Coordinates of C-alpha atoms and ligand atoms in Angstrom, one line a residue:
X1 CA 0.0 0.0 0.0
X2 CA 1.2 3.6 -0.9
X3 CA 0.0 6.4 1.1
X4 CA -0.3 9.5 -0.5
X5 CA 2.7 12.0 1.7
X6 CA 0.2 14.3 3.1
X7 CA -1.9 11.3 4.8
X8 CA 1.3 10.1 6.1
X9 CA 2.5 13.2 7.6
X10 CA -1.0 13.2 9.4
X11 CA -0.9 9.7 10.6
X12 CA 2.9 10.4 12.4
X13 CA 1.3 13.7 13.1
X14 CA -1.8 12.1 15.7
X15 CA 0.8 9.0 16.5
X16 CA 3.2 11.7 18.0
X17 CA 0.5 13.6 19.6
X18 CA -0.9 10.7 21.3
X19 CA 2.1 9.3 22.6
X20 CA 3.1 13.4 24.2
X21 CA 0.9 13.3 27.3
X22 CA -1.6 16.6 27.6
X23 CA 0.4 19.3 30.3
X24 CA -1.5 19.1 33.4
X25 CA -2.0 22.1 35.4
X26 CA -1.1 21.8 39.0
X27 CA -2.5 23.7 42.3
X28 CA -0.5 23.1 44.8
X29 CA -3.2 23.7 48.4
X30 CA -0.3 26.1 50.4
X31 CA 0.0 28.7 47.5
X32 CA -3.6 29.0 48.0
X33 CA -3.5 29.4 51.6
X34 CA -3.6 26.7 53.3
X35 CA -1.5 25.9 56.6
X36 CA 0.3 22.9 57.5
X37 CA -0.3 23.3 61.2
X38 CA -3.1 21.3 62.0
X39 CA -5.1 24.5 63.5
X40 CA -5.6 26.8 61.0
X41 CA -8.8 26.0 58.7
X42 CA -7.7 25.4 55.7
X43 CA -11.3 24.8 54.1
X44 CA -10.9 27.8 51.5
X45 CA -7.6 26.8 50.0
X46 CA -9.3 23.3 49.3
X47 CA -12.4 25.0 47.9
X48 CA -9.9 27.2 45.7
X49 CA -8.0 24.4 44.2
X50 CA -11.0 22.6 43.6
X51 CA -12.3 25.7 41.7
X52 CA -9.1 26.0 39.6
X53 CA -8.6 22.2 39.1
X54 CA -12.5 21.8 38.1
X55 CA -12.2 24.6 35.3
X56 CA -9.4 23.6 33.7
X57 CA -9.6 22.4 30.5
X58 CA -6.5 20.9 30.6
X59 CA -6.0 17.9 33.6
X60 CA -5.6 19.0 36.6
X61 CA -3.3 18.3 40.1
X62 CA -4.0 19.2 43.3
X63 CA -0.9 18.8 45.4
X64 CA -1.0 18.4 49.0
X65 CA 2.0 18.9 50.8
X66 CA 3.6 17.0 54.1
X67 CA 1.5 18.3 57.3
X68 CA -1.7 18.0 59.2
X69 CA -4.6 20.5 57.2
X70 CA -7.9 20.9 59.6
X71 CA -10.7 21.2 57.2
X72 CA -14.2 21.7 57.8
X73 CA -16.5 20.0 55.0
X74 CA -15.4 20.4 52.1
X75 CA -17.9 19.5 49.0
X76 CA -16.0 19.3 45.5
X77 CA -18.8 19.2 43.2
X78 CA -18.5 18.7 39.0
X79 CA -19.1 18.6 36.4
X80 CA -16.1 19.8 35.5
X81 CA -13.8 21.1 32.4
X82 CA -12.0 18.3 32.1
X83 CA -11.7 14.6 33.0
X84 CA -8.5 13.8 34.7
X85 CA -8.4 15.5 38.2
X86 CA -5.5 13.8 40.5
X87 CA -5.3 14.5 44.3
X88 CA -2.1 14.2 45.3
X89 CA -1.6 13.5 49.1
X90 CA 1.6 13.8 51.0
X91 CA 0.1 14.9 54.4
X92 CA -3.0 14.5 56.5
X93 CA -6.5 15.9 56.1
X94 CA -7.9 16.3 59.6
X95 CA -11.3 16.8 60.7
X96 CA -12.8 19.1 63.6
X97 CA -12.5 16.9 66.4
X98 CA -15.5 18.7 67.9
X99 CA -18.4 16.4 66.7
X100 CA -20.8 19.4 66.6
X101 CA -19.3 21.0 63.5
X102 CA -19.7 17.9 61.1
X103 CA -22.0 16.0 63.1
X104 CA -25.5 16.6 61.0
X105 CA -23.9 17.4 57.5
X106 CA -23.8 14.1 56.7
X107 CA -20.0 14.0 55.0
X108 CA -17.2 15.5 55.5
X109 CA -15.1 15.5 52.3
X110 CA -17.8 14.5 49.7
X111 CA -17.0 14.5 44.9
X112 CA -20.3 14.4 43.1
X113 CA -21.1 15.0 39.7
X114 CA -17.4 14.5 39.2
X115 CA -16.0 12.4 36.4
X116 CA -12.2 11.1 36.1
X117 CA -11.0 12.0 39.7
X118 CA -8.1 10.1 41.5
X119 CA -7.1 10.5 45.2
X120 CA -3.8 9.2 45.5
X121 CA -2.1 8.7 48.6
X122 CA -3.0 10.7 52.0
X123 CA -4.5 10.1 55.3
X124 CA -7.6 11.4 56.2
X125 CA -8.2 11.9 59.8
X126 CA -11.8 12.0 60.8
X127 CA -11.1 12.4 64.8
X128 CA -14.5 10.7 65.7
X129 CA -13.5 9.5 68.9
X130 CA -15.9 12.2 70.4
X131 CA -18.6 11.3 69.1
X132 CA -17.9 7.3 69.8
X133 CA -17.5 8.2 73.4
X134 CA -21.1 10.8 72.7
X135 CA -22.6 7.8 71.4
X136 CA -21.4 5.0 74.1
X137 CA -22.6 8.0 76.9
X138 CA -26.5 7.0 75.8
X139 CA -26.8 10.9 75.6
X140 CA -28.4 12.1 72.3
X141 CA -25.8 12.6 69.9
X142 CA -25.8 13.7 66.3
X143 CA -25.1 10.7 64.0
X144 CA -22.1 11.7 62.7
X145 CA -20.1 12.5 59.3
X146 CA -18.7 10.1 56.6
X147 CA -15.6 11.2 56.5
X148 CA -15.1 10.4 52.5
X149 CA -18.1 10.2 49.9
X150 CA -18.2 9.7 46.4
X151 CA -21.6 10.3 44.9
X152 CA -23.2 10.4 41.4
X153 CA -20.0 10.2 39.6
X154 CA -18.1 7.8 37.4
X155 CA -14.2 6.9 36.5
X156 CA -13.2 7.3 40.1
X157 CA -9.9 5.9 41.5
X158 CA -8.4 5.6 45.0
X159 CA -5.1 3.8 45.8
X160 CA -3.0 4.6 48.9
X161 CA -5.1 5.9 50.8
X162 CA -6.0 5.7 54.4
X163 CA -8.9 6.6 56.8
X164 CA -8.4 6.7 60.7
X165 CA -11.4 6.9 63.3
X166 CA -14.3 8.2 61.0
X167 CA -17.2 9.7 62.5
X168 CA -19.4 7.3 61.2
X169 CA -18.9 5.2 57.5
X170 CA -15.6 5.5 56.3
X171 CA -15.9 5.9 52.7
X172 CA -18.8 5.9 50.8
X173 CA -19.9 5.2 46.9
X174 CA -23.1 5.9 46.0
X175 CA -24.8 6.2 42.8
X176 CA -21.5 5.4 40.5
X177 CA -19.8 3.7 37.7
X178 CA -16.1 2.4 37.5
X179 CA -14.8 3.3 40.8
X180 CA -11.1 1.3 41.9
X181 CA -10.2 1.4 45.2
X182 CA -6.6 0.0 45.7
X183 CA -4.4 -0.2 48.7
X184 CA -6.8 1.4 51.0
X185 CA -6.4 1.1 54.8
X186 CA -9.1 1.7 57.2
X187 CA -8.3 2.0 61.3
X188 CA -10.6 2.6 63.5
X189 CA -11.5 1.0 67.1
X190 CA -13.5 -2.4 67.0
X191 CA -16.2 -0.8 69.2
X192 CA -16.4 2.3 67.1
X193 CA -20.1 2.7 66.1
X194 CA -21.6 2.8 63.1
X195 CA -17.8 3.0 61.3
X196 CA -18.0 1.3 58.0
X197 CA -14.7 0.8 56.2
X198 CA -16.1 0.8 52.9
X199 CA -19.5 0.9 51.9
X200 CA -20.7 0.7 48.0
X201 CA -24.7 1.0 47.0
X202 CA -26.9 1.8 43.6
X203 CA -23.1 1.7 41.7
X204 CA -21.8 -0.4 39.2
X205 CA -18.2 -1.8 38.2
X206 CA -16.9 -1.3 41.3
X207 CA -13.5 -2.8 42.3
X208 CA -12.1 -2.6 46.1
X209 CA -8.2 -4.8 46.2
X210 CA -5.3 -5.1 48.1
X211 CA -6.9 -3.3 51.3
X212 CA -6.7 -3.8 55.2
X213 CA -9.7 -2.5 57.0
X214 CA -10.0 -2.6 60.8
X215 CA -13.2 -1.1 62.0
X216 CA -16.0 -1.3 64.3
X217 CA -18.8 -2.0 62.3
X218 CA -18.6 -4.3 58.8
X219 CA -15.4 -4.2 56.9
X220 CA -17.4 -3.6 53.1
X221 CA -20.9 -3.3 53.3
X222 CA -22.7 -3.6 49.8
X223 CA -25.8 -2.0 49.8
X224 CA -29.1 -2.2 47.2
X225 CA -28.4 -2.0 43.4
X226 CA -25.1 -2.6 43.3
X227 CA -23.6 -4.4 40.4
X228 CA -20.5 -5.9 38.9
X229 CA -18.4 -5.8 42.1
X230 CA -15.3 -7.5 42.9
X231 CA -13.3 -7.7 46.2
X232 CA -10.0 -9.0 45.9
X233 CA -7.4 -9.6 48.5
X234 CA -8.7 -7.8 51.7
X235 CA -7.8 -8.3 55.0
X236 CA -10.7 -7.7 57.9
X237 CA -10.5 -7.1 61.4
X238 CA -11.3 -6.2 63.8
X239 CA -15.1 -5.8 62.6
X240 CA -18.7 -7.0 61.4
X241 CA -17.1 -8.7 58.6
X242 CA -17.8 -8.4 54.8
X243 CA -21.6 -8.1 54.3
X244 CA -24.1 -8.1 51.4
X245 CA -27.1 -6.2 53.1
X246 CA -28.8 -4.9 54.9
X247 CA -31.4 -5.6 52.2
X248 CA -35.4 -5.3 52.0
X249 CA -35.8 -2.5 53.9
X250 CA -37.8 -0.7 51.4
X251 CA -41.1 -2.5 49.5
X252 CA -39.2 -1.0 46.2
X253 CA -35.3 -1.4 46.3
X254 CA -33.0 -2.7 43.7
X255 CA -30.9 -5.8 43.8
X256 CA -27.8 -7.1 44.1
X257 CA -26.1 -9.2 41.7
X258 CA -22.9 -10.4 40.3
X259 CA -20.4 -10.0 43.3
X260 CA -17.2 -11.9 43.7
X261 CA -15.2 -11.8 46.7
X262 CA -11.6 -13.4 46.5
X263 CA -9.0 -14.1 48.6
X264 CA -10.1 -12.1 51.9
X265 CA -9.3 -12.7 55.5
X266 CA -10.9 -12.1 58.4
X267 CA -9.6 -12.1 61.7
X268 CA -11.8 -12.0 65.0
X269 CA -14.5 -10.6 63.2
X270 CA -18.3 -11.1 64.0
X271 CA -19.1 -12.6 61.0
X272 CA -17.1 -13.4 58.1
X273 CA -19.3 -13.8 54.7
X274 CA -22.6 -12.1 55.6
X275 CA -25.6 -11.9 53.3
X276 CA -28.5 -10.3 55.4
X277 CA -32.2 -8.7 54.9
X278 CA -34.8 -7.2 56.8
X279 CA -37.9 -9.6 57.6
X280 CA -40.5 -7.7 55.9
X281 CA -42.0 -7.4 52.1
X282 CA -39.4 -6.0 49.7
X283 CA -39.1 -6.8 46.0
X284 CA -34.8 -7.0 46.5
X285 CA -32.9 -9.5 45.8
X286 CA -29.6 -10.8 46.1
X287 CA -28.2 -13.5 43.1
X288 CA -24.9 -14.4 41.4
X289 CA -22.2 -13.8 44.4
X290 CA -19.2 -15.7 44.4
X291 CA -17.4 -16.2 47.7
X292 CA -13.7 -17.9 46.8
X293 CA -10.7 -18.3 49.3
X294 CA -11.2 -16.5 52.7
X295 CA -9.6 -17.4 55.8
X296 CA -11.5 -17.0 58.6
X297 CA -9.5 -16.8 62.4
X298 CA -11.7 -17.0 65.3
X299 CA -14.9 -15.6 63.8
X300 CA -18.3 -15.5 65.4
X301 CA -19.9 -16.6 61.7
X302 CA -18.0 -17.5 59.3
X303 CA -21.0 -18.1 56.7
X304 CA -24.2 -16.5 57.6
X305 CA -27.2 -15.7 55.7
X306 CA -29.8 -14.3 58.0
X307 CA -33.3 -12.7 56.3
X308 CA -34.7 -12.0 59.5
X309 CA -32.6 -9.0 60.5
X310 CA -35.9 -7.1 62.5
X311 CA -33.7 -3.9 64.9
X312 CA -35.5 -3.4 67.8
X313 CA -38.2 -5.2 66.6
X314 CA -40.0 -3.0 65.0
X315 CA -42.0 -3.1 61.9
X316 CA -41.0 -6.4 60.9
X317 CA -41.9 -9.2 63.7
X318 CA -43.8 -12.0 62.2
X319 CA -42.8 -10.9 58.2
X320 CA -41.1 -12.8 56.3
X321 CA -38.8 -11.0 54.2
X322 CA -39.2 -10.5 50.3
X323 CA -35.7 -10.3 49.3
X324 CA -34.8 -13.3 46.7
X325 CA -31.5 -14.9 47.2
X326 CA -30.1 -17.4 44.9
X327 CA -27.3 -18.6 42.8
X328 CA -24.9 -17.9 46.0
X329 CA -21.6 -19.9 46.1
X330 CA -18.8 -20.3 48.9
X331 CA -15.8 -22.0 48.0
X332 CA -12.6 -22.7 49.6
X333 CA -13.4 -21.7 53.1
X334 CA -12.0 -22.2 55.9
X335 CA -10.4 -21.1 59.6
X336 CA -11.7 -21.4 63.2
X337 CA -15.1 -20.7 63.9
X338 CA -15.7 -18.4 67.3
X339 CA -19.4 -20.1 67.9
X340 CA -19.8 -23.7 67.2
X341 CA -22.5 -22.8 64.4
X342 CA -20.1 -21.9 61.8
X343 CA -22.4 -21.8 58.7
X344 CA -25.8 -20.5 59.7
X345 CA -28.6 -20.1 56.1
X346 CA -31.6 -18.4 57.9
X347 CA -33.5 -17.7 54.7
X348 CA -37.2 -16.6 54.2
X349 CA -40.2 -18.7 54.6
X350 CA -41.6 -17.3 52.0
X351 CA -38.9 -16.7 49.4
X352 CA -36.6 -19.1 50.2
X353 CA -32.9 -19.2 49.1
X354 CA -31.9 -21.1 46.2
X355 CA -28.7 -22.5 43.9
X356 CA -26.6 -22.3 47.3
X357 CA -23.3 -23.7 46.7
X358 CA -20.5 -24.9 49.1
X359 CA -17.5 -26.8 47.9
X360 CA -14.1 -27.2 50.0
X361 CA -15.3 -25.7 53.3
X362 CA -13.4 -26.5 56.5
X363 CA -14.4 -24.6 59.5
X364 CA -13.7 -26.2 62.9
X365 CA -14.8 -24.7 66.6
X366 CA -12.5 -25.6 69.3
X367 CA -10.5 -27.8 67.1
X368 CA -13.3 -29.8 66.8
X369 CA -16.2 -29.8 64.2
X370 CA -18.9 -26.7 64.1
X371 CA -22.2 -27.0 62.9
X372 CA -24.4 -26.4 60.0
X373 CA -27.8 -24.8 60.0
X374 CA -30.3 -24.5 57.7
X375 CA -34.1 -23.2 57.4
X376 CA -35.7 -22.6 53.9
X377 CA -32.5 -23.0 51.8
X378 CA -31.8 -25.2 49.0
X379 CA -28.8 -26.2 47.0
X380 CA -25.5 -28.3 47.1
X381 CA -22.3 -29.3 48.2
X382 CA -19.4 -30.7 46.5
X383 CA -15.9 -31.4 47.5
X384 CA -14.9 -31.9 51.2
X385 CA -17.5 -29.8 53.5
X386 CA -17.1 -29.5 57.2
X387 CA -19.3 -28.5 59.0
X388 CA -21.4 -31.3 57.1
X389 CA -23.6 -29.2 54.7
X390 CA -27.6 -29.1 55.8
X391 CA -28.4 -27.7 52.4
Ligands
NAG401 C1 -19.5 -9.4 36.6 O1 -18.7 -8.4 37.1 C2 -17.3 -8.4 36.7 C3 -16.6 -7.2 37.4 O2 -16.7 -7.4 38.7 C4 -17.3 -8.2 35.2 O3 -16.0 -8.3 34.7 C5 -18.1 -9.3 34.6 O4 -18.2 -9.1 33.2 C6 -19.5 -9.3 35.1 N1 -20.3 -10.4 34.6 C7 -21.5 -10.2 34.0 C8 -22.1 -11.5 33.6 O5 -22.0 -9.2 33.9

């Protein structure tokens, strides 16, 4: 083939200018203000570079140096100009340690309508043992901040980060598509309240890997309408454990499905692999979720389905819950059991679960055998499975 010279020019032309990456603009948060002290709010300068980094056309960095920044909320909204905005953190974000400030917002640093953002590196502080002790006190306390959101947005990524002593849910995704989490470490106390490491709902193509989360509430909590997640080498504890659910609290909610979660560990945690819905009418469901490889040290359940989750027994005793759950399978398991029922399927009378799965589980209690239970769940067992399976 002969290519005329001016359609060759062009074609080394676009290879060239592929192959240069685009200048990116960079906003570093001290020119604009901010102070590395830990005291001095530094709220604007994050606003500012958010501002700048959002109306670029070209992409966009915004540098954060070594040092401690206190920051009230901080909400970086898009859309934006362009589509490749990198937070780069050396130092640490830290919250107002006085609950009040953050208490009833909701969030503390929270991206919507964003597209193409990566935080990278960082730690965020979210000083929440306040409101911990506020909440342990039995006074009335505000329920607290998350201390990082992500909301309505897509293209999202997240690798080094870490979150200390949230408020309430670490990090949040809500309502988006192709979000990676990498490398993430969550530490908080295991009697924190309400502290989600990571929780993910109504999103799709989600990935959370190579993380560490110790927390007091679950580990990764996976909330209605999420699809296309996978969970790859995580490590959990102290905490409530990985957990699809709670599910079926609403009459209308969307489902769950296609969720694989590889090559976890979970270590004194209250459960392990947790699928759970509320006991009342709900047309949720839960289907497709692979569980493959976790190690499970001294944990309370280790496989737990329960559809009769009813808090403080209120408007759900007696219901049986709507949520459908099928096609769920657990393979390679095993560990120590903390309670000699080690796999517990506590499904719904009236929708009960189906295509359960178990093949090469070995949990032992004691150094002895646990036990199986089952009520209104079907499916098999293959390979060698201990507890014997009651499916
Ligand atoms: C399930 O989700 C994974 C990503 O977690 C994706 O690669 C795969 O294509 C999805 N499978 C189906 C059938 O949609």
């Amino acid at each position: 083939m002969v290519y005329p010279k001016s359609s060759l020019v062009l074609a080394l032309l676009s290879m060239f200018i592929s192959i240069v990456p685009a200048t990116s603009m960079t906003y570093n948060v001290v020119s604009l203000g901010a102070k590395a002290d830990g005291k001095t709010d530094s709220t604007q300068a994050f606003v500012s570079a958010w501002t700048k980094a959002c109306a670029s056309v070209k992409p966009a960095v915004i540098y954060v140096p070594a040092g401690r920044f206190y920051l009230r909320q901080v909400v970086f909204s898009g859309p934006c100009k362009n589509n490749a905005i990198i937070m780069r953190i050396v130092g640490t974000l830290a919250a107002p340690s006085d609950y009040r400030v953050l208490g009833n917002t909701g969030k503390w640093l929270a991206f919507q309508y964003v597209d193409g953002v990566t935080i990278s590196g960082g730690v965020l502080d979210g000083q929440g043992t306040g409101l911990w002790a506020c909440k342990a006190s039995g006074n009335s306390c505000p329920s607290g901040a998350t201390t990082l959101e992500f909301s309505i947005s897509n293209n999202i990524a997240v690798h080094g980060l870490t979150s200390l002593n949230s408020q309430m849910f670490h990090i949040v995704v809500n309502g988006c598509n192709n979000v990676k989490m990498q490398g993430v470490r969550v530490t908080a106390a295991g009697n924190s309240p309400n502290s989600d490491g990571i929780h993910v709902q109504l999103s799709s193509s989600i990935s959370i890997l190579n993380s560490k989360i110790g927390t007091g509430d679950d580990c990764i909590s996976i909330g209605p309408g999420t699809t296309n997640l996978w969970i790859e080498n995580v490590a959990c504890g102290p905490g409530h454990g990985i957990s699809i659910g709670s599910l079926g609290k609403d009459q209308q909610e969307a489902g769950v499905q296609n969720v694989t979660v590889k090559t976890v560990t979970f270590t004194n945690t209250q459960n392990g692999l947790r699928i759970k819905s509320w006991g009342r009418p709900s047309n949720g469901f839960a289907k497709d979720i692979l569980f493959q490889h976790a190690v499970m040290t001294n944990v309370q359940n280790p496989i737990l389905i329960d559809q009769n989750y009813c808090p403080g027994n209120k408007g759900c005793p007696g219901q049986a819950s709507g949520v459908k759950i099928s096609g769920v399978t657990y393979q390679d398991i095993h560990g120590t059991s903390a309670t000699e029922v080690a796999v517990k399927f506590d499904c719904s009378p009236g929708n009960p679960c189906s295509r359960i799965r178990l093949e090469d589980v070995k949990l032992t209690y004691k150094n002895q055998v646990a036990q199986a239970s089952c009520s209104h769940a079907a499916g098999t067992s293959t390979g060698f499975v201990q507890p014997t399976s009651c499916l």
